[in-house]
Amino acid sequence: MQFQVSTATADKQRTDCLILPVYSNGATLPAPTRAADRALGGQIAELVAAGDMRGNVGDTLLVRAPSGLPFKRVLLTGCGDKKDYDRKRYQRALRAAYAAWRKTKIAGAACYLTTESPKGADVYHRARLAVETWHDSAYRFTTMKSKQDDKQPAPRKLTLGATAKQAAQARKGASHGDAIGQGMSLAKDLGNLPGNVCTPSYLVKQARDIAKGDKQLTVEVLQEAEMRKLGMGAMLSVTAGTSEPARFIVLHYRGAAKSKAPAVLVGKGITFDAGGISLKPPPQMDEMKYDMCGAATVLGVFHALRELGPKMNVVGIIPSCENLPSGTATKPGDIVTSMSGQTIEILNTDAEGRLILCDALTYAQRFKPRALIDIATLTGACLIALGRHRSGLLANSDRLANGLLRAGARAGDEAWRLPIGPEYDQQLKSNFADMANIGGREAGTITAACFLARFVKDTQWAHLDIAGTAWRQGASKGATGRPIPLLMEYLLNG
Ligand code: BES
Ligand code: MN
Ligand code: ZN
């Protein structure tokens, strides 16, 4: 798929299809729509006046243009009431237009939804969202089906309309959107793949594929023997019940001088979480194949970094294993020693994410990060607290937390901050070890973050709990690619 920006006005655009905005409630036609309407002898205004196109968000109407005009069709796209037009409605309008486009055999389109200005999205973000949303709308996970059912030829070219003044920002937005969209598709594929395919070794292969042939990217992989040498007793206690080998992946993106401190991203890579001896109940246990979506996020970010080559340093760390019950599995009551030297009483083997992350956070601090961010499908409690709309954000630094919150708002990939503090941390007390790995029923997302915070010293650290945002259930069941837009916004424009 090819994305480009054009400064030609809508009526001069040579394209199979113009995608044009229309507001509801009899509002005057937006400039690009008006220009096309003039070329069409007032046909669009007539369709709107007659009620064929009401302009509500999600409405679309495809109309053929007479021969002789540079454009062959127009796809009128509803944007709703002009005074309510915001970034969310803009994305819904884009989605509706792309869905209508994909039902046809039309190969190319020029979208002029980008020239209108919704609340909360500047030119750069409009173009970026137009391309990101295209990737999201086009995404299908069919690799595990024996027959490919989508016979429709895929669109090949999307042109974004911009004024001369907007062009530079729009081009930047489109190229960032393409890289981020590709990264999200990769993360979705990894999330959607079943646990018998997407194993820790499979994630290693993905990391190596991303780094292949790029001088700025390198990958290091630690095997279990090396983890043992480093004293990663917490990480190793999780993998004890499975015969699938664990892996600890370290990716380096070096786009700036060595002296520049890196951002370090740590992604939870449990490729299947059965709960271990504290076995999960059967309903929806299949969804625990998504327990590596933090790892998929890190790989998606690195794919995007490779595409864009920004001047910065980023380290990605992926502790990866399975959490299964067996005769060799860790038992409730077992006490293990983490890489930091702190001992942990494992009261529930299903609280395994924090056990692999704590050793990864200890390891991460050798890179002296300017910001240390972990991303994890960590607690069911986060899904209860925030639903599927916002990721949970917990941090030891207001500056980093605010930077991430603002990035999420700009990128349309929101997070919401929850507190941490000693009043919650004391729930982790153990009679027999330095701490327990669970803090009781109350404030489960917060006590999980307090556990992680015990392994971070004098480093700006934030934790994103993506248990609610990383995948969807029901008819549109599947991975979402979140929070890649938030993290890329933070890295590129934070
Ligand atoms: N991977 C799960 C968290 C999860 C559960 C994410 C459901 C999304 C949906 C995690 O490893 C886990 O099992 N957490 C436990 C922690 C508890 C034992 C303290 C949980 O949330 O129940
Ligand atoms: Mn678990
Ligand atoms: Zn888990």
Short mmCIF file of C-alpha atoms and ligand atoms in Angstrom, two decimals:
data_model
loop_
_atom_site.label_atom_id
_atom_site.label_comp_id
_atom_site.label_asym_id
_atom_site.label_seq_id
_atom_site.Cartn_x
_atom_site.Cartn_y
_atom_site.Cartn_z
CA MET A 1 0.00 0.00 0.00
CA GLN A 2 1.26 3.40 -1.00
CA PHE A 3 0.52 6.58 0.94
CA GLN A 4 1.14 10.08 -0.34
CA VAL A 5 0.16 13.69 0.27
CA SER A 6 -1.14 15.95 -2.49
CA THR A 7 -1.74 19.71 -2.43
CA ALA A 8 -4.04 19.64 -5.47
CA THR A 9 -7.56 20.85 -4.65
CA ALA A 10 -10.24 18.16 -4.66
CA ASP A 11 -11.74 19.20 -8.03
CA LYS A 12 -8.30 18.88 -9.72
CA GLN A 13 -7.38 15.53 -8.16
CA ARG A 14 -6.84 12.66 -10.65
CA THR A 15 -8.19 9.69 -8.72
CA ASP A 16 -10.60 6.77 -8.86
CA CYS A 17 -12.40 8.14 -5.84
CA LEU A 18 -12.52 11.33 -3.79
CA ILE A 19 -13.34 10.81 -0.11
CA LEU A 20 -15.14 13.99 0.96
CA PRO A 21 -16.48 15.24 4.29
CA VAL A 22 -20.14 16.21 4.82
CA TYR A 23 -21.48 17.56 8.13
CA SER A 24 -25.01 16.90 9.34
CA ASN A 25 -27.86 19.33 10.07
CA GLY A 26 -27.65 21.32 6.85
CA ALA A 27 -24.18 22.78 7.56
CA THR A 28 -22.49 24.37 4.52
CA LEU A 29 -20.30 21.96 2.58
CA PRO A 30 -16.61 21.92 3.66
CA ALA A 31 -14.19 23.53 1.16
CA PRO A 32 -13.00 20.37 -0.68
CA THR A 33 -16.56 19.05 -0.93
CA ARG A 34 -17.74 22.43 -2.24
CA ALA A 35 -15.00 22.41 -4.90
CA ALA A 36 -16.03 18.95 -6.10
CA ASP A 37 -19.69 19.97 -5.95
CA ARG A 38 -19.01 22.86 -8.33
CA ALA A 39 -17.29 20.50 -10.78
CA LEU A 40 -20.31 18.18 -10.51
CA GLY A 41 -22.80 20.97 -11.22
CA GLY A 42 -24.26 21.05 -7.72
CA GLN A 43 -25.03 17.34 -7.47
CA ILE A 44 -23.58 16.91 -3.96
CA ALA A 45 -25.60 19.82 -2.58
CA GLU A 46 -28.71 18.25 -4.16
CA LEU A 47 -28.01 14.83 -2.60
CA VAL A 48 -27.56 16.45 0.79
CA ALA A 49 -30.68 18.67 0.43
CA ALA A 50 -32.76 15.67 -0.69
CA GLY A 51 -31.62 13.66 2.35
CA ASP A 52 -29.75 10.96 0.36
CA MET A 53 -26.73 11.86 2.48
CA ARG A 54 -27.52 13.03 6.00
CA GLY A 55 -23.95 13.52 7.13
CA ASN A 56 -24.16 11.58 10.38
CA VAL A 57 -20.91 10.00 11.57
CA GLY A 58 -20.61 6.61 9.87
CA ASP A 59 -22.81 7.52 6.86
CA THR A 60 -21.29 7.04 3.40
CA LEU A 61 -22.62 7.48 -0.13
CA LEU A 62 -20.70 6.52 -3.27
CA VAL A 63 -21.55 8.52 -6.40
CA ARG A 64 -20.10 8.20 -9.91
CA ALA A 65 -18.85 11.36 -11.60
CA PRO A 66 -19.60 11.98 -15.30
CA SER A 67 -16.67 11.33 -17.65
CA GLY A 68 -14.41 14.26 -18.40
CA LEU A 69 -13.67 15.11 -14.77
CA PRO A 70 -10.28 14.26 -13.23
CA PHE A 71 -11.95 12.18 -10.48
CA LYS A 72 -14.14 9.18 -11.31
CA ARG A 73 -16.27 8.99 -8.15
CA VAL A 74 -16.93 10.69 -4.88
CA LEU A 75 -17.44 8.91 -1.57
CA LEU A 76 -19.40 11.30 0.63
CA THR A 77 -18.55 10.65 4.27
CA GLY A 78 -20.58 11.85 7.23
CA CYS A 79 -18.74 13.74 9.97
CA GLY A 80 -21.75 14.56 12.18
CA ASP A 81 -22.53 17.91 13.76
CA LYS A 82 -19.75 20.38 12.97
CA LYS A 83 -19.62 21.78 16.50
CA ASP A 84 -19.07 18.29 17.97
CA TYR A 85 -16.43 17.21 15.46
CA ASP A 86 -13.46 15.81 17.37
CA ARG A 87 -10.64 13.32 16.94
CA LYS A 88 -12.80 10.31 17.85
CA ARG A 89 -15.48 11.25 15.29
CA TYR A 90 -12.78 11.89 12.71
CA GLN A 91 -11.52 8.34 13.24
CA ARG A 92 -15.05 6.92 13.01
CA ALA A 93 -15.60 8.81 9.75
CA LEU A 94 -12.30 7.46 8.39
CA ARG A 95 -13.27 3.92 9.38
CA ALA A 96 -16.65 4.23 7.63
CA ALA A 97 -15.05 5.61 4.46
CA TYR A 98 -12.40 2.87 4.34
CA ALA A 99 -15.02 0.16 4.96
CA ALA A 100 -17.12 1.48 2.04
CA TRP A 101 -14.00 1.73 -0.14
CA ARG A 102 -12.88 -1.81 0.66
CA LYS A 103 -16.25 -3.23 -0.41
CA THR A 104 -15.49 -2.02 -3.96
CA LYS A 105 -12.75 -2.90 -6.44
CA ILE A 106 -11.53 0.71 -6.48
CA ALA A 107 -7.71 0.69 -6.29
CA GLY A 108 -6.92 4.28 -5.36
CA ALA A 109 -8.59 7.07 -3.39
CA ALA A 110 -7.83 10.63 -2.36
CA CYS A 111 -9.06 11.50 1.11
CA TYR A 112 -10.00 15.08 1.98
CA LEU A 113 -11.16 14.37 5.50
CA THR A 114 -7.64 15.45 6.45
CA THR A 115 -8.11 19.13 5.53
CA GLU A 116 -10.99 19.64 8.00
CA SER A 117 -9.99 20.35 11.55
CA PRO A 118 -11.56 18.28 14.37
CA LYS A 119 -10.96 19.25 18.00
CA GLY A 120 -7.82 17.62 19.38
CA ALA A 121 -6.00 16.74 16.14
CA ASP A 122 -3.53 18.97 14.32
CA VAL A 123 -2.42 18.47 10.69
CA TYR A 124 0.35 16.02 11.63
CA HIS A 125 -1.93 13.85 13.78
CA ARG A 126 -4.74 13.98 11.22
CA ALA A 127 -2.48 12.56 8.52
CA ARG A 128 -0.94 10.08 10.93
CA LEU A 129 -4.36 8.87 12.09
CA ALA A 130 -5.62 8.65 8.49
CA VAL A 131 -2.82 6.19 7.67
CA GLU A 132 -2.84 4.34 11.03
CA THR A 133 -6.60 3.90 10.76
CA TRP A 134 -6.22 2.64 7.19
CA HIS A 135 -3.82 -0.06 8.43
CA ASP A 136 -6.22 -0.92 11.25
CA SER A 137 -9.25 -1.15 8.92
CA ALA A 138 -7.36 -3.28 6.40
CA TYR A 139 -5.98 -5.69 9.00
CA ARG A 140 -7.14 -9.31 8.74
CA PHE A 141 -5.70 -12.29 10.58
CA THR A 142 -6.00 -15.16 8.13
CA THR A 143 -2.64 -16.93 8.37
CA MET A 144 -4.11 -19.82 10.40
CA LYS A 145 -7.07 -20.41 8.04
CA SER A 146 -6.63 -23.07 5.37
CA LYS A 147 -8.48 -20.93 2.79
CA GLN A 148 -8.11 -17.18 2.41
CA ASP A 149 -11.70 -15.89 2.28
CA ASP A 150 -11.06 -12.23 1.47
CA LYS A 151 -11.12 -12.29 -2.35
CA GLN A 152 -11.46 -8.53 -2.78
CA PRO A 153 -8.29 -7.02 -4.31
CA ALA A 154 -6.77 -4.75 -1.71
CA PRO A 155 -6.60 -1.00 -2.39
CA ARG A 156 -3.17 0.11 -3.55
CA LYS A 157 -2.91 3.84 -3.07
CA LEU A 158 -4.22 6.39 -0.58
CA THR A 159 -3.61 10.06 -1.26
CA LEU A 160 -4.20 12.58 1.51
CA GLY A 161 -5.36 16.07 0.64
CA ALA A 162 -3.51 19.01 2.20
CA THR A 163 -3.09 22.73 1.61
CA ALA A 164 0.39 23.98 0.64
CA LYS A 165 0.85 25.23 4.20
CA GLN A 166 -0.14 21.84 5.67
CA ALA A 167 1.90 19.66 3.30
CA ALA A 168 5.13 19.25 5.28
CA GLN A 169 3.38 18.31 8.54
CA ALA A 170 0.96 16.06 6.65
CA ARG A 171 3.85 14.21 4.95
CA LYS A 172 5.55 13.67 8.28
CA GLY A 173 2.28 12.43 9.80
CA ALA A 174 1.66 10.04 6.90
CA SER A 175 5.13 8.51 7.11
CA HIS A 176 4.93 8.11 10.90
CA GLY A 177 1.42 6.65 10.52
CA ASP A 178 2.65 4.10 8.00
CA ALA A 179 5.49 2.94 10.28
CA ILE A 180 3.24 2.84 13.36
CA GLY A 181 0.46 1.07 11.43
CA GLN A 182 2.89 -1.59 10.26
CA GLY A 183 4.24 -2.00 13.79
CA MET A 184 0.68 -2.41 15.09
CA SER A 185 -0.12 -5.03 12.45
CA LEU A 186 2.96 -6.99 13.48
CA ALA A 187 1.94 -6.76 17.15
CA LYS A 188 -1.60 -7.88 16.28
CA ASP A 189 -0.29 -10.88 14.33
CA LEU A 190 1.91 -11.94 17.26
CA GLY A 191 -0.95 -11.47 19.73
CA ASN A 192 -3.45 -13.37 17.60
CA LEU A 193 -1.13 -16.32 16.91
CA PRO A 194 -1.88 -19.26 19.21
CA GLY A 195 0.44 -20.29 22.01
CA ASN A 196 1.54 -23.44 20.18
CA VAL A 197 3.00 -21.24 17.40
CA CYS A 198 3.97 -18.03 19.18
CA THR A 199 6.46 -19.40 21.72
CA PRO A 200 9.40 -17.60 23.33
CA SER A 201 11.64 -18.93 20.51
CA TYR A 202 9.15 -17.56 17.95
CA LEU A 203 9.47 -14.11 19.54
CA VAL A 204 13.26 -14.46 19.25
CA LYS A 205 12.88 -15.14 15.53
CA GLN A 206 10.67 -12.05 15.16
CA ALA A 207 13.22 -9.89 16.97
CA ARG A 208 16.01 -11.17 14.72
CA ASP A 209 13.88 -10.54 11.61
CA ILE A 210 13.31 -6.94 12.65
CA ALA A 211 17.02 -6.37 13.24
CA LYS A 212 18.25 -8.19 10.11
CA GLY A 213 20.22 -5.98 7.73
CA ASP A 214 19.95 -2.83 9.84
CA LYS A 215 23.19 -1.48 11.31
CA GLN A 216 21.35 0.49 14.00
CA LEU A 217 19.62 -2.62 15.35
CA THR A 218 21.08 -5.54 17.30
CA VAL A 219 19.56 -8.45 19.22
CA GLU A 220 20.96 -10.40 22.15
CA VAL A 221 19.23 -13.51 23.46
CA LEU A 222 19.83 -15.04 26.87
CA GLN A 223 19.09 -18.75 27.39
CA GLU A 224 18.06 -20.26 30.71
CA ALA A 225 21.65 -21.09 31.70
CA GLU A 226 22.61 -17.41 31.36
CA MET A 227 19.52 -16.35 33.31
CA ARG A 228 20.62 -18.72 36.07
CA LYS A 229 24.11 -17.22 36.06
CA LEU A 230 22.59 -13.74 36.42
CA GLY A 231 20.51 -14.97 39.37
CA MET A 232 17.12 -14.45 37.74
CA GLY A 233 15.39 -16.74 40.23
CA ALA A 234 12.01 -15.02 39.90
CA MET A 235 11.94 -15.33 36.11
CA LEU A 236 13.10 -18.97 36.26
CA SER A 237 10.44 -19.89 38.83
CA VAL A 238 7.74 -19.08 36.26
CA THR A 239 9.17 -21.25 33.50
CA ALA A 240 9.78 -24.19 35.90
CA GLY A 241 6.53 -25.95 34.93
CA THR A 242 7.01 -26.09 31.17
CA SER A 243 9.32 -27.94 28.79
CA GLU A 244 9.22 -25.01 26.34
CA PRO A 245 12.51 -23.13 26.78
CA ALA A 246 12.39 -19.57 28.17
CA ARG A 247 14.14 -16.70 26.40
CA PHE A 248 15.27 -13.25 27.50
CA ILE A 249 15.49 -10.94 24.48
CA VAL A 250 17.39 -7.64 24.42
CA LEU A 251 17.02 -5.37 21.39
CA HIS A 252 19.14 -2.26 20.85
CA TYR A 253 18.18 0.56 18.54
CA ARG A 254 21.13 2.96 18.24
CA GLY A 255 20.09 6.10 16.38
CA ALA A 256 22.08 8.61 18.47
CA ALA A 257 25.51 8.96 20.11
CA LYS A 258 26.46 6.32 22.68
CA SER A 259 26.49 8.99 25.37
CA LYS A 260 22.76 9.65 24.96
CA ALA A 261 20.78 7.76 27.60
CA PRO A 262 18.26 5.35 26.09
CA ALA A 263 14.57 4.93 26.71
CA VAL A 264 14.17 1.32 27.85
CA LEU A 265 10.96 -0.60 27.11
CA VAL A 266 10.25 -3.86 28.93
CA GLY A 267 7.43 -6.06 27.56
CA LYS A 268 5.80 -9.00 29.37
CA GLY A 269 6.19 -12.03 27.11
CA ILE A 270 4.15 -14.85 28.70
CA THR A 271 3.23 -16.78 25.54
CA PHE A 272 0.58 -18.71 27.47
CA ASP A 273 -0.62 -18.15 31.02
CA ALA A 274 -2.52 -21.14 32.43
CA GLY A 275 -1.86 -19.78 35.93
CA GLY A 276 0.59 -22.53 36.89
CA ILE A 277 -0.32 -24.60 39.97
CA SER A 278 -2.77 -21.79 40.87
CA LEU A 279 -4.57 -22.91 37.71
CA LYS A 280 -7.00 -20.51 36.05
CA PRO A 281 -10.63 -21.60 35.55
CA PRO A 282 -11.43 -22.89 32.03
CA PRO A 283 -13.73 -20.12 30.68
CA GLN A 284 -11.81 -17.84 28.31
CA MET A 285 -8.47 -19.38 29.23
CA ASP A 286 -7.66 -19.32 25.49
CA GLU A 287 -7.33 -15.54 25.83
CA MET A 288 -4.16 -16.06 27.85
CA LYS A 289 -2.35 -16.51 24.52
CA TYR A 290 -2.52 -12.68 24.55
CA ASP A 291 -0.36 -12.54 27.68
CA MET A 292 2.62 -11.63 25.47
CA CYS A 293 1.04 -8.43 24.14
CA GLY A 294 3.53 -6.31 26.10
CA ALA A 295 6.32 -8.13 24.23
CA ALA A 296 4.44 -7.67 20.93
CA THR A 297 4.20 -3.94 21.69
CA VAL A 298 7.98 -3.72 22.12
CA LEU A 299 8.55 -5.59 18.83
CA GLY A 300 6.00 -3.35 17.06
CA VAL A 301 7.78 -0.25 18.35
CA PHE A 302 11.12 -1.60 17.12
CA HIS A 303 9.63 -2.32 13.69
CA ALA A 304 8.47 1.31 13.55
CA LEU A 305 11.86 2.61 14.75
CA ARG A 306 13.54 0.65 11.98
CA GLU A 307 11.19 2.19 9.40
CA LEU A 308 11.68 5.76 10.65
CA GLY A 309 15.29 5.77 11.87
CA PRO A 310 14.85 8.57 14.45
CA LYS A 311 17.89 10.06 16.22
CA MET A 312 17.57 8.43 19.64
CA ASN A 313 18.60 5.32 21.55
CA VAL A 314 16.05 2.73 22.63
CA VAL A 315 16.53 -0.62 24.37
CA GLY A 316 13.77 -3.25 24.26
CA ILE A 317 13.71 -6.08 26.80
CA ILE A 318 11.44 -9.10 26.53
CA PRO A 319 11.40 -11.74 29.28
CA SER A 320 9.47 -14.61 27.71
CA CYS A 321 8.22 -18.01 28.88
CA GLU A 322 5.08 -20.05 29.49
CA ASN A 323 3.24 -20.37 32.81
CA LEU A 324 2.04 -23.98 33.08
CA PRO A 325 1.34 -26.45 35.89
CA SER A 326 3.35 -29.69 36.11
CA GLY A 327 5.33 -31.81 38.55
CA THR A 328 8.27 -29.44 38.20
CA ALA A 329 6.22 -26.25 38.53
CA THR A 330 6.67 -23.71 41.31
CA LYS A 331 4.27 -24.29 44.21
CA PRO A 332 2.35 -21.77 46.32
CA GLY A 333 4.53 -21.04 49.34
CA ASP A 334 7.79 -21.49 47.45
CA ILE A 335 10.33 -18.75 48.10
CA VAL A 336 12.66 -17.59 45.33
CA THR A 337 15.51 -15.08 45.13
CA SER A 338 15.25 -12.42 42.45
CA MET A 339 18.21 -11.01 40.51
CA SER A 340 18.10 -7.96 42.82
CA GLY A 341 18.74 -10.25 45.81
CA GLN A 342 15.29 -9.65 47.30
CA THR A 343 13.37 -12.82 48.21
CA ILE A 344 9.78 -13.45 47.15
CA GLU A 345 7.19 -15.78 48.64
CA ILE A 346 5.05 -16.98 45.74
CA LEU A 347 1.58 -17.23 47.24
CA ASN A 348 -0.16 -17.40 43.86
CA THR A 349 1.65 -18.78 40.82
CA ASP A 350 -0.85 -16.92 38.58
CA ALA A 351 0.75 -13.62 39.60
CA GLU A 352 3.65 -14.53 37.29
CA GLY A 353 3.96 -11.38 35.19
CA ARG A 354 5.52 -9.41 38.02
CA LEU A 355 7.98 -12.27 38.62
CA ILE A 356 9.43 -12.14 35.11
CA LEU A 357 9.22 -8.33 35.02
CA CYS A 358 11.05 -7.76 38.30
CA ASP A 359 14.17 -9.51 37.00
CA ALA A 360 13.84 -7.72 33.67
CA LEU A 361 13.60 -4.34 35.46
CA THR A 362 16.71 -5.16 37.50
CA TYR A 363 18.54 -6.09 34.28
CA ALA A 364 17.25 -2.96 32.49
CA GLN A 365 18.89 -0.56 34.93
CA ARG A 366 22.37 -1.47 33.65
CA PHE A 367 21.53 0.69 30.60
CA LYS A 368 21.03 3.78 32.82
CA PRO A 369 17.70 4.65 31.16
CA ARG A 370 16.41 8.22 30.85
CA ALA A 371 13.00 6.56 31.10
CA LEU A 372 12.16 2.96 31.98
CA ILE A 373 8.71 1.84 30.83
CA ASP A 374 7.24 -1.63 31.22
CA ILE A 375 4.20 -2.78 29.27
CA ALA A 376 2.24 -5.75 30.55
CA THR A 377 -1.11 -7.55 30.52
CA LEU A 378 -0.60 -7.67 34.26
CA THR A 379 -3.89 -7.69 36.18
CA GLY A 380 -7.52 -8.62 35.56
CA ALA A 381 -8.23 -5.89 38.13
CA CYS A 382 -7.14 -3.24 35.61
CA LEU A 383 -9.82 -4.41 33.19
CA ILE A 384 -12.36 -4.10 36.01
CA ALA A 385 -11.15 -0.61 36.95
CA LEU A 386 -10.75 1.02 33.52
CA GLY A 387 -12.53 -1.27 31.08
CA ARG A 388 -11.14 -1.55 27.55
CA HIS A 389 -10.84 2.17 26.86
CA ARG A 390 -7.76 3.27 28.75
CA SER A 391 -4.53 1.53 29.75
CA GLY A 392 -3.56 1.73 33.42
CA LEU A 393 -0.53 3.93 34.12
CA LEU A 394 1.43 3.80 37.35
CA ALA A 395 4.73 5.58 37.86
CA ASN A 396 7.35 6.78 40.35
CA SER A 397 7.78 10.02 38.39
CA ASP A 398 5.17 12.72 37.70
CA ARG A 399 7.19 13.97 34.77
CA LEU A 400 7.28 10.64 32.98
CA ALA A 401 3.65 9.89 33.88
CA ASN A 402 2.44 13.24 32.52
CA GLY A 403 4.53 12.83 29.37
CA LEU A 404 2.94 9.45 28.71
CA LEU A 405 -0.59 10.66 29.53
CA ARG A 406 -0.23 13.59 27.12
CA ALA A 407 1.24 11.33 24.43
CA GLY A 408 -1.70 8.96 24.79
CA ALA A 409 -4.21 11.80 24.45
CA ARG A 410 -2.54 13.17 21.30
CA ALA A 411 -2.22 9.73 19.72
CA GLY A 412 -5.81 8.66 20.50
CA ASP A 413 -4.45 5.80 22.64
CA GLU A 414 -5.34 6.97 26.14
CA ALA A 415 -4.02 5.92 29.53
CA TRP A 416 -5.26 6.79 33.01
CA ARG A 417 -3.01 7.15 36.04
CA LEU A 418 -3.55 5.19 39.24
CA PRO A 419 -1.55 5.89 42.43
CA ILE A 420 1.19 3.88 44.09
CA GLY A 421 2.46 4.43 47.63
CA PRO A 422 3.46 2.90 50.97
CA GLU A 423 -0.16 2.44 52.12
CA TYR A 424 -0.66 0.00 49.24
CA ASP A 425 2.86 -1.42 49.27
CA GLN A 426 2.38 -2.80 52.80
CA GLN A 427 -0.21 -5.24 51.42
CA LEU A 428 2.79 -7.18 50.00
CA LYS A 429 4.20 -8.09 53.45
CA SER A 430 5.24 -11.71 53.92
CA ASN A 431 5.99 -13.53 57.19
CA PHE A 432 8.66 -15.62 55.51
CA ALA A 433 10.33 -13.60 52.72
CA ASP A 434 11.10 -9.97 51.82
CA MET A 435 7.72 -9.78 50.11
CA ALA A 436 4.81 -11.84 48.81
CA ASN A 437 3.96 -11.83 45.12
CA ILE A 438 0.31 -10.87 45.75
CA GLY A 439 -1.31 -8.16 47.86
CA GLY A 440 -4.85 -9.44 48.36
CA ARG A 441 -8.09 -8.69 46.54
CA GLU A 442 -8.12 -4.94 47.04
CA ALA A 443 -6.38 -2.56 44.59
CA GLY A 444 -4.88 -5.43 42.60
CA THR A 445 -3.50 -3.25 39.81
CA ILE A 446 -1.84 -0.93 42.32
CA THR A 447 -0.25 -3.62 44.49
CA ALA A 448 1.13 -5.27 41.32
CA ALA A 449 2.78 -1.95 40.42
CA CYS A 450 4.04 -1.52 44.02
CA PHE A 451 5.68 -4.93 43.67
CA LEU A 452 7.49 -3.78 40.50
CA ALA A 453 8.44 -0.44 42.08
CA ARG A 454 10.47 -2.35 44.70
CA PHE A 455 12.89 -3.33 41.93
CA VAL A 456 13.47 0.18 40.53
CA LYS A 457 16.14 2.40 42.08
CA ASP A 458 16.57 6.12 41.21
CA THR A 459 15.25 5.66 37.70
CA GLN A 460 12.22 7.36 36.17
CA TRP A 461 9.92 4.41 35.73
CA ALA A 462 6.37 3.91 34.48
CA HIS A 463 4.22 0.80 34.17
CA LEU A 464 1.46 0.41 31.58
CA ASP A 465 -1.12 -2.24 32.49
CA ILE A 466 -2.70 -3.20 29.17
CA ALA A 467 -4.89 -6.08 30.40
CA GLY A 468 -7.97 -4.20 29.12
CA THR A 469 -6.61 -2.51 26.01
CA ALA A 470 -4.40 -5.09 24.28
CA TRP A 471 -7.21 -7.20 22.80
CA ARG A 472 -10.94 -7.20 22.14
CA GLN A 473 -13.54 -9.89 22.81
CA GLY A 474 -16.69 -10.87 20.95
CA ALA A 475 -17.32 -10.53 17.22
CA SER A 476 -14.19 -8.41 16.71
CA LYS A 477 -12.05 -10.64 18.98
CA GLY A 478 -8.40 -9.95 18.37
CA ALA A 479 -5.31 -8.00 19.36
CA THR A 480 -5.48 -4.18 19.04
CA GLY A 481 -1.83 -3.13 18.64
CA ARG A 482 -2.17 -0.82 21.65
CA PRO A 483 -0.29 0.94 23.22
CA ILE A 484 2.10 1.35 20.26
CA PRO A 485 0.60 4.72 19.18
CA LEU A 486 1.06 6.09 22.72
CA LEU A 487 4.67 4.90 22.99
CA MET A 488 5.64 6.09 19.50
CA GLU A 489 4.09 9.49 20.22
CA TYR A 490 6.09 9.67 23.45
CA LEU A 491 9.34 8.64 21.74
CA LEU A 492 8.95 10.80 18.62
CA ASN A 493 7.18 13.89 19.98
CA GLY A 494 7.30 13.53 23.77
N1 BES B 1 -2.20 -12.37 32.65
C1 BES B 1 -2.95 -12.24 33.85
C2 BES B 1 -3.75 -10.95 33.91
C3 BES B 1 -5.00 -10.89 33.06
C4 BES B 1 -6.13 -11.59 33.43
C5 BES B 1 -5.05 -10.07 31.96
C6 BES B 1 -7.27 -11.49 32.66
C7 BES B 1 -6.20 -9.96 31.22
C8 BES B 1 -7.32 -10.68 31.57
C9 BES B 1 -2.01 -12.25 35.05
O1 BES B 1 -0.89 -13.04 34.94
C10 BES B 1 -2.79 -12.78 36.21
O2 BES B 1 -3.16 -13.92 36.17
N2 BES B 1 -3.03 -11.92 37.18
C11 BES B 1 -3.79 -12.29 38.33
C12 BES B 1 -3.11 -11.70 39.54
C13 BES B 1 -3.67 -12.20 40.86
C14 BES B 1 -3.38 -13.67 41.03
C15 BES B 1 -3.06 -11.39 41.97
C16 BES B 1 -5.19 -11.72 38.16
O3 BES B 1 -5.34 -10.62 37.64
O4 BES B 1 -6.14 -12.41 38.54
MN MN B 2 -1.27 -15.04 35.53
ZN ZN B 3 -0.22 -13.39 33.06
#
